[in-house]
């Protein structure tokens, strides 16, 4: 059964999208994090270029229908495994500093 509840469409799948997009944009995450650490409280002004690059990368994935479908398929696979085994898959720890 691949019907999705409201919470799955609007919360659970977007969580997978966010996590995967952060991984796929990791170079931009690292550049922004490095800039923030080096700049201190002036990061709002000094890290604008890195922040824009990171946002553009993330939004590119968030607005891609095929990326949504990939993440939906991944979610449905996880849900099916959980329903079959009763064992919830542990969420991978993302090691970025965001």
PDB file of C-alpha atoms in Angstrom, residues 1-79:
ATOM      1  CA  UNK A   1       0.000   0.000   0.000  1.00  0.00           C
ATOM      2  CA  UNK A   2       1.712   3.183  -1.159  1.00  0.00           C
ATOM      3  CA  UNK A   3      -0.955   5.676  -0.028  1.00  0.00           C
ATOM      4  CA  UNK A   4       0.579   8.482   1.950  1.00  0.00           C
ATOM      5  CA  UNK A   5      -0.903  10.192   4.975  1.00  0.00           C
ATOM      6  CA  UNK A   6      -0.728  13.968   5.330  1.00  0.00           C
ATOM      7  CA  UNK A   7       2.080  13.743   7.907  1.00  0.00           C
ATOM      8  CA  UNK A   8       4.106  11.506   5.595  1.00  0.00           C
ATOM      9  CA  UNK A   9       3.799  13.883   2.617  1.00  0.00           C
ATOM     10  CA  UNK A  10       4.300  17.103   4.554  1.00  0.00           C
ATOM     11  CA  UNK A  11       6.714  16.057   7.323  1.00  0.00           C
ATOM     12  CA  UNK A  12       8.407  12.689   7.004  1.00  0.00           C
ATOM     13  CA  UNK A  13       9.382  12.793   3.328  1.00  0.00           C
ATOM     14  CA  UNK A  14      10.617  16.418   3.585  1.00  0.00           C
ATOM     15  CA  UNK A  15      12.872  15.320   6.494  1.00  0.00           C
ATOM     16  CA  UNK A  16      14.491  12.748   4.188  1.00  0.00           C
ATOM     17  CA  UNK A  17      14.772  15.403   1.459  1.00  0.00           C
ATOM     18  CA  UNK A  18      16.443  17.845   3.837  1.00  0.00           C
ATOM     19  CA  UNK A  19      18.933  15.278   5.123  1.00  0.00           C
ATOM     20  CA  UNK A  20      19.835  14.018   1.650  1.00  0.00           C
ATOM     21  CA  UNK A  21      20.108  17.563   0.247  1.00  0.00           C
ATOM     22  CA  UNK A  22      22.499  18.504   3.069  1.00  0.00           C
ATOM     23  CA  UNK A  23      24.638  15.492   2.161  1.00  0.00           C
ATOM     24  CA  UNK A  24      24.547  16.345  -1.554  1.00  0.00           C
ATOM     25  CA  UNK A  25      25.413  19.989  -0.812  1.00  0.00           C
ATOM     26  CA  UNK A  26      28.056  19.075   1.775  1.00  0.00           C
ATOM     27  CA  UNK A  27      30.800  21.098   0.074  1.00  0.00           C
ATOM     28  CA  UNK A  28      28.652  24.230   0.373  1.00  0.00           C
ATOM     29  CA  UNK A  29      27.669  23.336   3.957  1.00  0.00           C
ATOM     30  CA  UNK A  30      31.359  23.045   4.832  1.00  0.00           C
ATOM     31  CA  UNK A  31      32.265  26.322   3.088  1.00  0.00           C
ATOM     32  CA  UNK A  32      29.495  28.199   4.929  1.00  0.00           C
ATOM     33  CA  UNK A  33      30.394  26.592   8.284  1.00  0.00           C
ATOM     34  CA  UNK A  34      34.094  27.412   7.800  1.00  0.00           C
ATOM     35  CA  UNK A  35      33.275  31.023   6.901  1.00  0.00           C
ATOM     36  CA  UNK A  36      31.056  31.392   9.982  1.00  0.00           C
ATOM     37  CA  UNK A  37      33.722  29.974  12.289  1.00  0.00           C
ATOM     38  CA  UNK A  38      36.386  32.277  10.852  1.00  0.00           C
ATOM     39  CA  UNK A  39      34.204  35.379  10.810  1.00  0.00           C
ATOM     40  CA  UNK A  40      32.388  35.329  14.133  1.00  0.00           C
ATOM     41  CA  UNK A  41      29.375  37.591  14.615  1.00  0.00           C
ATOM     42  CA  UNK A  42      29.975  39.427  11.290  1.00  0.00           C
ATOM     43  CA  UNK A  43      29.029  36.237   9.437  1.00  0.00           C
ATOM     44  CA  UNK A  44      25.736  37.764   8.262  1.00  0.00           C
ATOM     45  CA  UNK A  45      27.682  40.239   6.139  1.00  0.00           C
ATOM     46  CA  UNK A  46      30.912  38.372   5.403  1.00  0.00           C
ATOM     47  CA  UNK A  47      29.459  34.947   4.519  1.00  0.00           C
ATOM     48  CA  UNK A  48      26.705  36.141   2.192  1.00  0.00           C
ATOM     49  CA  UNK A  49      28.283  34.459  -0.856  1.00  0.00           C
ATOM     50  CA  UNK A  50      28.629  31.086   0.912  1.00  0.00           C
ATOM     51  CA  UNK A  51      25.124  31.356   2.361  1.00  0.00           C
ATOM     52  CA  UNK A  52      23.629  32.110  -1.059  1.00  0.00           C
ATOM     53  CA  UNK A  53      25.474  29.173  -2.647  1.00  0.00           C
ATOM     54  CA  UNK A  54      24.215  26.847   0.102  1.00  0.00           C
ATOM     55  CA  UNK A  55      20.615  28.079  -0.178  1.00  0.00           C
ATOM     56  CA  UNK A  56      20.676  27.767  -3.974  1.00  0.00           C
ATOM     57  CA  UNK A  57      21.952  24.208  -3.726  1.00  0.00           C
ATOM     58  CA  UNK A  58      19.355  23.163  -1.131  1.00  0.00           C
ATOM     59  CA  UNK A  59      16.432  24.893  -2.865  1.00  0.00           C
ATOM     60  CA  UNK A  60      17.478  23.291  -6.143  1.00  0.00           C
ATOM     61  CA  UNK A  61      16.949  19.883  -4.582  1.00  0.00           C
ATOM     62  CA  UNK A  62      13.798  20.851  -2.638  1.00  0.00           C
ATOM     63  CA  UNK A  63      12.097  22.079  -5.807  1.00  0.00           C
ATOM     64  CA  UNK A  64      13.102  19.103  -7.994  1.00  0.00           C
ATOM     65  CA  UNK A  65      10.102  16.758  -8.514  1.00  0.00           C
ATOM     66  CA  UNK A  66      12.348  13.798  -9.358  1.00  0.00           C
ATOM     67  CA  UNK A  67      14.306  14.310  -6.120  1.00  0.00           C
ATOM     68  CA  UNK A  68      10.995  14.297  -4.211  1.00  0.00           C
ATOM     69  CA  UNK A  69      10.049  11.024  -5.928  1.00  0.00           C
ATOM     70  CA  UNK A  70      13.438   9.475  -5.020  1.00  0.00           C
ATOM     71  CA  UNK A  71      12.969  10.453  -1.375  1.00  0.00           C
ATOM     72  CA  UNK A  72       9.360   9.241  -1.418  1.00  0.00           C
ATOM     73  CA  UNK A  73      10.525   5.857  -2.737  1.00  0.00           C
ATOM     74  CA  UNK A  74      13.176   5.706  -0.014  1.00  0.00           C
ATOM     75  CA  UNK A  75      10.553   6.556   2.629  1.00  0.00           C
ATOM     76  CA  UNK A  76       8.136   3.906   1.330  1.00  0.00           C
ATOM     77  CA  UNK A  77      10.933   1.305   1.411  1.00  0.00           C
ATOM     78  CA  UNK A  78      11.737   2.226   5.030  1.00  0.00           C
ATOM     79  CA  UNK A  79       8.045   2.114   5.941  1.00  0.00           C
TER      80      UNK A  79
END
